[in-house]
Amino acid sequence: MKTNDIIFQTVTKIVVFIIIIYSLHLFFSGHYTPGGGFIGGLMTASALVLLLLAFDIKTVVNTLQVDYLKLTATGLLIAVLTGIGSFFFNVPFLTHTFSYVQLPLLGKTSLATAVLFDLGVYLVVIGVTMTIIQTIGETE
Amino acid sequence: MNNLIILPIVIPFLMGILLIFFNKHITVQKWLSAVASFLSVIASIVIVQTVHTNGIQTLEIGNWAPPYGIVLVADMYASLLVLTTSIIGFTSLLFAFSSVTSDREKFYFYPGVQFLLLGVTGAFLTGDIFNLFVFFEVMLMSSYLLIVLGSSKNQLRESIKYILVNVISSALFVIAVAYLYAVTGTLNMADLSVRIADMGQSGLLTVIAILFLVIFGLKGAIFPLYFWLPASYQAPPAVVTALFGALLTKVGVYSITRVYSVIFYHEPSFTHQILAWLSALTIVFGVIGAIAYWDIKKIVIYNIITAVGVILFGIAANTPNSVEGSIYYLVHDMIVKGALFFLVGAIIAITGTSNLRKFSGLIASHPFLGWMFLIATLALAGIPPLSGFIGKLKIIQGGFEAGEYTIAFVVLLSSLLVLYSVMKIFIHGFWGEPNKIPVNKEATKGLILPIVILLVLSIAYGFGVESLSPYISQAADTLLDPSIYIQAVLKE
């Protein structure tokens, strides 16, 4: 018998966006409130896992053509490069800096280089989680 | 700028990441990893020279002063070990180029090696006890990958044991750090030392010191915690065993040395006495294993355990001579164990077996390999002109000075049995009637160069003791007088 999970798939299509937006909110709020790269990355990965549950692996892989191993490596590279950046300013490794910038729409915002490091963490967490889940899912 | 001392950590890290992008292009991977480890060797030579001329170098990561931030400390002891590590890393890569199969190479073998080197150098350089834990985990995670890569039945079985033991010891490590933090309120090693000196080493702190001995002993394979090592190290290919045998147990030994010389040095009659007897038993059980087996890989693996015992006895006796001796012996042992595992790997590549009873007379077809093996065995046993002599001499001298006559005699006798165990390989494998089994003449192509590099280093080490001694005594000074270390880090 062919199962029909139209309700699940329709709800997923809406909910996935809410989860991803919430995960981005968590990611950006990490500096002042609970949140950050790790939990944000896990939340994004959980949205992708929900897609994997509602649709099969082939559909998801065809829609989001991301090589998650490369994504992990990119994340690591970003994190290390934020550290190496300090070489050029003659300060110790991983020294971070911040400044307040007047942005359109957002107003006065503090931009810290620690966010770039966190972006690396975020990508690594997504990459590792999805690699684990997809590899186990594809193994016969 | 002091970012210099993070280079041996950053270079393998960056290269490990880049290699992930090129996992299908084996030639690119080989070139990149060879260049990276060569750069690491150069960077570590520069560090050793800088530390020698300017004293201990520190780097306050993120510009946070210790004890609030993480600090990297390159004293002479750590820098010498980092240099040896990068040399072993470089030669292992050369050995891997012609001995590792391409399906392993495509599955992230080279990134794994780079991350292993990152973990080991990080563990040597860090000045923060929780950071030490993190670098331990980096090193162990990559070693899990390297031990299971290829997934033969034997590797799968042994990697489960290996991971189980290491997960338990890592959990103990976290618990011990938690206890230590609860008692002292700090994690920086120099600050820990100051606070413990202020409050006196109470019974509770001695318990924590023993807990650390258990943890690092489990990683560094001392008696009775070495049970996991012989079988686990036998499973992976020879080059991985060489990396493990030369580097991983030595990180445990380094940590015991560091913790017992910088932090817990106030109750030597208890902690150092336990360490001395445990190292004596380690030596005894190591040589028993080494003479019992007819498997060439097993024989060399049991020799790792013996060497760990010898090095730790030098630390436990805690006299200037014995500490210097154990530094000499540690560096020598890393080099010569690397060479021996490469030689064993080359012999297995020729004969296709590691069972000593199944082949003989290799000297007829491979004379150069045979004589190199002889030099390595003599260096291992500590025959005078070669590298193992000065270390053992000073350890035994220091042992006598400390009044530990029994254990010093154990060390002396162990040399004899170590020599017997490796000579057995030479006599039965290289002498005798050749061609018991078909010998593959081409098998050693490319495997000879890394062995030659390490043996030349070992010989030069033995003959150049005179020029090395200022470096070694500088390293020993820091271990004997923790205030040098503390002043360099806390700048008080």
mmCIF file with all atom_site columns, N, CA and C in Angstrom, chain A residues 36-81:
data_model
loop_
_atom_site.group_PDB
_atom_site.id
_atom_site.type_symbol
_atom_site.label_atom_id
_atom_site.label_alt_id
_atom_site.label_comp_id
_atom_site.label_asym_id
_atom_site.label_entity_id
_atom_site.label_seq_id
_atom_site.pdbx_PDB_ins_code
_atom_site.Cartn_x
_atom_site.Cartn_y
_atom_site.Cartn_z
_atom_site.occupancy
_atom_site.B_iso_or_equiv
_atom_site.pdbx_formal_charge
_atom_site.auth_seq_id
_atom_site.auth_comp_id
_atom_site.auth_asym_id
_atom_site.auth_atom_id
_atom_site.pdbx_PDB_model_num
ATOM 1   N N  . GLY A 1 36 ? 23.965 31.148 19.786 1.00 0.00 ? 36 GLY A N  1
ATOM 2   C CA . GLY A 1 36 ? 25.305 31.103 19.226 1.00 0.00 ? 36 GLY A CA 1
ATOM 3   C C  . GLY A 1 36 ? 25.412 30.090 18.111 1.00 0.00 ? 36 GLY A C  1
ATOM 4   N N  . GLY A 1 37 ? 26.645 29.887 17.660 1.00 0.00 ? 37 GLY A N  1
ATOM 5   C CA . GLY A 1 37 ? 26.863 29.056 16.487 1.00 0.00 ? 37 GLY A CA 1
ATOM 6   C C  . GLY A 1 37 ? 26.455 27.615 16.669 1.00 0.00 ? 37 GLY A C  1
ATOM 7   N N  . PHE A 1 38 ? 26.741 27.057 17.847 1.00 0.00 ? 38 PHE A N  1
ATOM 8   C CA . PHE A 1 38 ? 26.507 25.631 18.022 1.00 0.00 ? 38 PHE A CA 1
ATOM 9   C C  . PHE A 1 38 ? 25.017 25.309 17.983 1.00 0.00 ? 38 PHE A C  1
ATOM 10  N N  . ILE A 1 39 ? 24.246 26.021 18.818 1.00 0.00 ? 39 ILE A N  1
ATOM 11  C CA . ILE A 1 39 ? 22.817 25.700 18.889 1.00 0.00 ? 39 ILE A CA 1
ATOM 12  C C  . ILE A 1 39 ? 22.119 26.141 17.616 1.00 0.00 ? 39 ILE A C  1
ATOM 13  N N  . GLY A 1 40 ? 22.591 27.251 17.016 1.00 0.00 ? 40 GLY A N  1
ATOM 14  C CA . GLY A 1 40 ? 22.015 27.694 15.754 1.00 0.00 ? 40 GLY A CA 1
ATOM 15  C C  . GLY A 1 40 ? 22.237 26.655 14.660 1.00 0.00 ? 40 GLY A C  1
ATOM 16  N N  . GLY A 1 41 ? 23.450 26.132 14.607 1.00 0.00 ? 41 GLY A N  1
ATOM 17  C CA . GLY A 1 41 ? 23.772 25.114 13.611 1.00 0.00 ? 41 GLY A CA 1
ATOM 18  C C  . GLY A 1 41 ? 22.943 23.850 13.798 1.00 0.00 ? 41 GLY A C  1
ATOM 19  N N  . LEU A 1 42 ? 22.801 23.432 15.048 1.00 0.00 ? 42 LEU A N  1
ATOM 20  C CA . LEU A 1 42 ? 22.003 22.231 15.324 1.00 0.00 ? 42 LEU A CA 1
ATOM 21  C C  . LEU A 1 42 ? 20.565 22.444 14.890 1.00 0.00 ? 42 LEU A C  1
ATOM 22  N N  . MET A 1 43 ? 20.047 23.674 15.135 1.00 0.00 ? 43 MET A N  1
ATOM 23  C CA . MET A 1 43 ? 18.656 23.967 14.797 1.00 0.00 ? 43 MET A CA 1
ATOM 24  C C  . MET A 1 43 ? 18.460 23.944 13.285 1.00 0.00 ? 43 MET A C  1
ATOM 25  N N  . THR A 1 44 ? 19.405 24.544 12.541 1.00 0.00 ? 44 THR A N  1
ATOM 26  C CA . THR A 1 44 ? 19.316 24.493 11.081 1.00 0.00 ? 44 THR A CA 1
ATOM 27  C C  . THR A 1 44 ? 19.372 23.054 10.587 1.00 0.00 ? 44 THR A C  1
ATOM 28  N N  . ALA A 1 45 ? 20.298 22.287 11.194 1.00 0.00 ? 45 ALA A N  1
ATOM 29  C CA . ALA A 1 45 ? 20.410 20.888 10.791 1.00 0.00 ? 45 ALA A CA 1
ATOM 30  C C  . ALA A 1 45 ? 19.113 20.154 11.087 1.00 0.00 ? 45 ALA A C  1
ATOM 31  N N  . SER A 1 46 ? 18.441 20.507 12.188 1.00 0.00 ? 46 SER A N  1
ATOM 32  C CA . SER A 1 46 ? 17.203 19.793 12.522 1.00 0.00 ? 46 SER A CA 1
ATOM 33  C C  . SER A 1 46 ? 16.116 20.135 11.498 1.00 0.00 ? 46 SER A C  1
ATOM 34  N N  . ALA A 1 47 ? 16.139 21.378 10.955 1.00 0.00 ? 47 ALA A N  1
ATOM 35  C CA . ALA A 1 47 ? 15.192 21.699 9.890  1.00 0.00 ? 47 ALA A CA 1
ATOM 36  C C  . ALA A 1 47 ? 15.454 20.817 8.675  1.00 0.00 ? 47 ALA A C  1
ATOM 37  N N  . LEU A 1 48 ? 16.736 20.615 8.354  1.00 0.00 ? 48 LEU A N  1
ATOM 38  C CA . LEU A 1 48 ? 17.074 19.761 7.207  1.00 0.00 ? 48 LEU A CA 1
ATOM 39  C C  . LEU A 1 48 ? 16.680 18.310 7.477  1.00 0.00 ? 48 LEU A C  1
ATOM 40  N N  . VAL A 1 49 ? 16.815 17.889 8.751  1.00 0.00 ? 49 VAL A N  1
ATOM 41  C CA . VAL A 1 49 ? 16.423 16.525 9.092  1.00 0.00 ? 49 VAL A CA 1
ATOM 42  C C  . VAL A 1 49 ? 14.917 16.358 8.933  1.00 0.00 ? 49 VAL A C  1
ATOM 43  N N  . LEU A 1 50 ? 14.174 17.401 9.286  1.00 0.00 ? 50 LEU A N  1
ATOM 44  C CA . LEU A 1 50 ? 12.726 17.338 9.105  1.00 0.00 ? 50 LEU A CA 1
ATOM 45  C C  . LEU A 1 50 ? 12.384 17.147 7.620  1.00 0.00 ? 50 LEU A C  1
ATOM 46  N N  . LEU A 1 51 ? 13.120 17.857 6.747  1.00 0.00 ? 51 LEU A N  1
ATOM 47  C CA . LEU A 1 51 ? 12.936 17.659 5.302  1.00 0.00 ? 51 LEU A CA 1
ATOM 48  C C  . LEU A 1 51 ? 13.233 16.218 4.916  1.00 0.00 ? 51 LEU A C  1
ATOM 49  N N  . LEU A 1 52 ? 14.301 15.662 5.496  1.00 0.00 ? 52 LEU A N  1
ATOM 50  C CA . LEU A 1 52 ? 14.674 14.284 5.168  1.00 0.00 ? 52 LEU A CA 1
ATOM 51  C C  . LEU A 1 52 ? 13.587 13.319 5.615  1.00 0.00 ? 52 LEU A C  1
ATOM 52  N N  . LEU A 1 53 ? 12.916 13.628 6.722  1.00 0.00 ? 53 LEU A N  1
ATOM 53  C CA . LEU A 1 53 ? 11.865 12.744 7.218  1.00 0.00 ? 53 LEU A CA 1
ATOM 54  C C  . LEU A 1 53 ? 10.636 12.826 6.312  1.00 0.00 ? 53 LEU A C  1
ATOM 55  N N  . ALA A 1 54 ? 10.302 14.050 5.876  1.00 0.00 ? 54 ALA A N  1
ATOM 56  C CA . ALA A 1 54 ? 9.080  14.233 5.100  1.00 0.00 ? 54 ALA A CA 1
ATOM 57  C C  . ALA A 1 54 ? 9.254  13.764 3.658  1.00 0.00 ? 54 ALA A C  1
ATOM 58  N N  . PHE A 1 55 ? 10.432 13.987 3.102  1.00 0.00 ? 55 PHE A N  1
ATOM 59  C CA . PHE A 1 55 ? 10.707 13.541 1.733  1.00 0.00 ? 55 PHE A CA 1
ATOM 60  C C  . PHE A 1 55 ? 11.834 12.519 1.793  1.00 0.00 ? 55 PHE A C  1
ATOM 61  N N  . ASP A 1 56 ? 12.142 11.888 0.665  1.00 0.00 ? 56 ASP A N  1
ATOM 62  C CA . ASP A 1 56 ? 13.237 10.906 0.731  1.00 0.00 ? 56 ASP A CA 1
ATOM 63  C C  . ASP A 1 56 ? 14.568 11.599 0.475  1.00 0.00 ? 56 ASP A C  1
ATOM 64  N N  . ILE A 1 57 ? 15.665 10.858 0.705  1.00 0.00 ? 57 ILE A N  1
ATOM 65  C CA . ILE A 1 57 ? 16.999 11.449 0.639  1.00 0.00 ? 57 ILE A CA 1
ATOM 66  C C  . ILE A 1 57 ? 17.277 12.038 -0.742 1.00 0.00 ? 57 ILE A C  1
ATOM 67  N N  . LYS A 1 58 ? 16.843 11.310 -1.806 1.00 0.00 ? 58 LYS A N  1
ATOM 68  C CA . LYS A 1 58 ? 17.151 11.773 -3.167 1.00 0.00 ? 58 LYS A CA 1
ATOM 69  C C  . LYS A 1 58 ? 16.572 13.150 -3.427 1.00 0.00 ? 58 LYS A C  1
ATOM 70  N N  . THR A 1 59 ? 15.302 13.359 -3.047 1.00 0.00 ? 59 THR A N  1
ATOM 71  C CA . THR A 1 59 ? 14.656 14.650 -3.284 1.00 0.00 ? 59 THR A CA 1
ATOM 72  C C  . THR A 1 59 ? 15.421 15.769 -2.588 1.00 0.00 ? 59 THR A C  1
ATOM 73  N N  . VAL A 1 60 ? 15.754 15.517 -1.317 1.00 0.00 ? 60 VAL A N  1
ATOM 74  C CA . VAL A 1 60 ? 16.422 16.564 -0.543 1.00 0.00 ? 60 VAL A CA 1
ATOM 75  C C  . VAL A 1 60 ? 17.796 16.864 -1.139 1.00 0.00 ? 60 VAL A C  1
ATOM 76  N N  . VAL A 1 61 ? 18.543 15.809 -1.497 1.00 0.00 ? 61 VAL A N  1
ATOM 77  C CA . VAL A 1 61 ? 19.876 16.017 -2.047 1.00 0.00 ? 61 VAL A CA 1
ATOM 78  C C  . VAL A 1 61 ? 19.795 16.766 -3.368 1.00 0.00 ? 61 VAL A C  1
ATOM 79  N N  . ASN A 1 62 ? 18.772 16.447 -4.192 1.00 0.00 ? 62 ASN A N  1
ATOM 80  C CA . ASN A 1 62 ? 18.632 17.151 -5.466 1.00 0.00 ? 62 ASN A CA 1
ATOM 81  C C  . ASN A 1 62 ? 18.240 18.603 -5.263 1.00 0.00 ? 62 ASN A C  1
ATOM 82  N N  . THR A 1 63 ? 17.407 18.872 -4.242 1.00 0.00 ? 63 THR A N  1
ATOM 83  C CA . THR A 1 63 ? 16.968 20.252 -4.018 1.00 0.00 ? 63 THR A CA 1
ATOM 84  C C  . THR A 1 63 ? 18.110 21.096 -3.451 1.00 0.00 ? 63 THR A C  1
ATOM 85  N N  . LEU A 1 64 ? 18.745 20.567 -2.387 1.00 0.00 ? 64 LEU A N  1
ATOM 86  C CA . LEU A 1 64 ? 19.850 21.299 -1.766 1.00 0.00 ? 64 LEU A CA 1
ATOM 87  C C  . LEU A 1 64 ? 21.136 20.607 -2.157 1.00 0.00 ? 64 LEU A C  1
ATOM 88  N N  . GLN A 1 65 ? 21.773 21.079 -3.226 1.00 0.00 ? 65 GLN A N  1
ATOM 89  C CA . GLN A 1 65 ? 22.972 20.372 -3.671 1.00 0.00 ? 65 GLN A CA 1
ATOM 90  C C  . GLN A 1 65 ? 24.181 20.879 -2.900 1.00 0.00 ? 65 GLN A C  1
ATOM 91  N N  . VAL A 1 66 ? 24.271 20.458 -1.638 1.00 0.00 ? 66 VAL A N  1
ATOM 92  C CA . VAL A 1 66 ? 25.369 20.880 -0.789 1.00 0.00 ? 66 VAL A CA 1
ATOM 93  C C  . VAL A 1 66 ? 26.206 19.653 -0.459 1.00 0.00 ? 66 VAL A C  1
ATOM 94  N N  . ASP A 1 67 ? 27.534 19.768 -0.631 1.00 0.00 ? 67 ASP A N  1
ATOM 95  C CA . ASP A 1 67 ? 28.428 18.713 -0.162 1.00 0.00 ? 67 ASP A CA 1
ATOM 96  C C  . ASP A 1 67 ? 28.776 19.047 1.286  1.00 0.00 ? 67 ASP A C  1
ATOM 97  N N  . TYR A 1 68 ? 28.171 18.301 2.214  1.00 0.00 ? 68 TYR A N  1
ATOM 98  C CA . TYR A 1 68 ? 28.283 18.710 3.614  1.00 0.00 ? 68 TYR A CA 1
ATOM 99  C C  . TYR A 1 68 ? 29.702 18.568 4.152  1.00 0.00 ? 68 TYR A C  1
ATOM 100 N N  . LEU A 1 69 ? 30.491 17.656 3.580  1.00 0.00 ? 69 LEU A N  1
ATOM 101 C CA . LEU A 1 69 ? 31.889 17.558 4.013  1.00 0.00 ? 69 LEU A CA 1
ATOM 102 C C  . LEU A 1 69 ? 32.648 18.828 3.664  1.00 0.00 ? 69 LEU A C  1
ATOM 103 N N  . LYS A 1 70 ? 32.397 19.313 2.433  1.00 0.00 ? 70 LYS A N  1
ATOM 104 C CA . LYS A 1 70 ? 33.044 20.556 2.021  1.00 0.00 ? 70 LYS A CA 1
ATOM 105 C C  . LYS A 1 70 ? 32.550 21.718 2.875  1.00 0.00 ? 70 LYS A C  1
ATOM 106 N N  . LEU A 1 71 ? 31.260 21.654 3.257  1.00 0.00 ? 71 LEU A N  1
ATOM 107 C CA . LEU A 1 71 ? 30.707 22.709 4.104  1.00 0.00 ? 71 LEU A CA 1
ATOM 108 C C  . LEU A 1 71 ? 31.445 22.734 5.444  1.00 0.00 ? 71 LEU A C  1
ATOM 109 N N  . THR A 1 72 ? 31.671 21.539 6.015  1.00 0.00 ? 72 THR A N  1
ATOM 110 C CA . THR A 1 72 ? 32.424 21.453 7.273  1.00 0.00 ? 72 THR A CA 1
ATOM 111 C C  . THR A 1 72 ? 33.802 22.068 7.119  1.00 0.00 ? 72 THR A C  1
ATOM 112 N N  . ALA A 1 73 ? 34.471 21.687 6.010  1.00 0.00 ? 73 ALA A N  1
ATOM 113 C CA . ALA A 1 73 ? 35.824 22.204 5.799  1.00 0.00 ? 73 ALA A CA 1
ATOM 114 C C  . ALA A 1 73 ? 35.802 23.717 5.640  1.00 0.00 ? 73 ALA A C  1
ATOM 115 N N  . THR A 1 74 ? 34.774 24.235 4.928  1.00 0.00 ? 74 THR A N  1
ATOM 116 C CA . THR A 1 74 ? 34.674 25.690 4.764  1.00 0.00 ? 74 THR A CA 1
ATOM 117 C C  . THR A 1 74 ? 34.522 26.369 6.116  1.00 0.00 ? 74 THR A C  1
ATOM 118 N N  . GLY A 1 75 ? 33.668 25.781 6.959  1.00 0.00 ? 75 GLY A N  1
ATOM 119 C CA . GLY A 1 75 ? 33.473 26.356 8.288  1.00 0.00 ? 75 GLY A CA 1
ATOM 120 C C  . GLY A 1 75 ? 34.770 26.411 9.068  1.00 0.00 ? 75 GLY A C  1
ATOM 121 N N  . LEU A 1 76 ? 35.502 25.294 9.045  1.00 0.00 ? 76 LEU A N  1
ATOM 122 C CA . LEU A 1 76 ? 36.793 25.253 9.747  1.00 0.00 ? 76 LEU A CA 1
ATOM 123 C C  . LEU A 1 76 ? 37.731 26.317 9.201  1.00 0.00 ? 76 LEU A C  1
ATOM 124 N N  . LEU A 1 77 ? 37.728 26.429 7.853  1.00 0.00 ? 77 LEU A N  1
ATOM 125 C CA . LEU A 1 77 ? 38.626 27.385 7.216  1.00 0.00 ? 77 LEU A CA 1
ATOM 126 C C  . LEU A 1 77 ? 38.303 28.806 7.676  1.00 0.00 ? 77 LEU A C  1
ATOM 127 N N  . ILE A 1 78 ? 36.998 29.142 7.727  1.00 0.00 ? 78 ILE A N  1
ATOM 128 C CA . ILE A 1 78 ? 36.612 30.493 8.162  1.00 0.00 ? 78 ILE A CA 1
ATOM 129 C C  . ILE A 1 78 ? 37.097 30.731 9.588  1.00 0.00 ? 78 ILE A C  1
ATOM 130 N N  . ALA A 1 79 ? 36.878 29.727 10.470 1.00 0.00 ? 79 ALA A N  1
ATOM 131 C CA . ALA A 1 79 ? 37.271 29.903 11.870 1.00 0.00 ? 79 ALA A CA 1
ATOM 132 C C  . ALA A 1 79 ? 38.776 30.107 12.002 1.00 0.00 ? 79 ALA A C  1
ATOM 133 N N  . VAL A 1 80 ? 39.553 29.300 11.265 1.00 0.00 ? 80 VAL A N  1
ATOM 134 C CA . VAL A 1 80 ? 41.010 29.446 11.374 1.00 0.00 ? 80 VAL A CA 1
ATOM 135 C C  . VAL A 1 80 ? 41.466 30.772 10.788 1.00 0.00 ? 80 VAL A C  1
ATOM 136 N N  . LEU A 1 81 ? 40.831 31.183 9.674  1.00 0.00 ? 81 LEU A N  1
ATOM 137 C CA . LEU A 1 81 ? 41.267 32.424 9.035  1.00 0.00 ? 81 LEU A CA 1
ATOM 138 C C  . LEU A 1 81 ? 40.990 33.629 9.929  1.00 0.00 ? 81 LEU A C  1
#
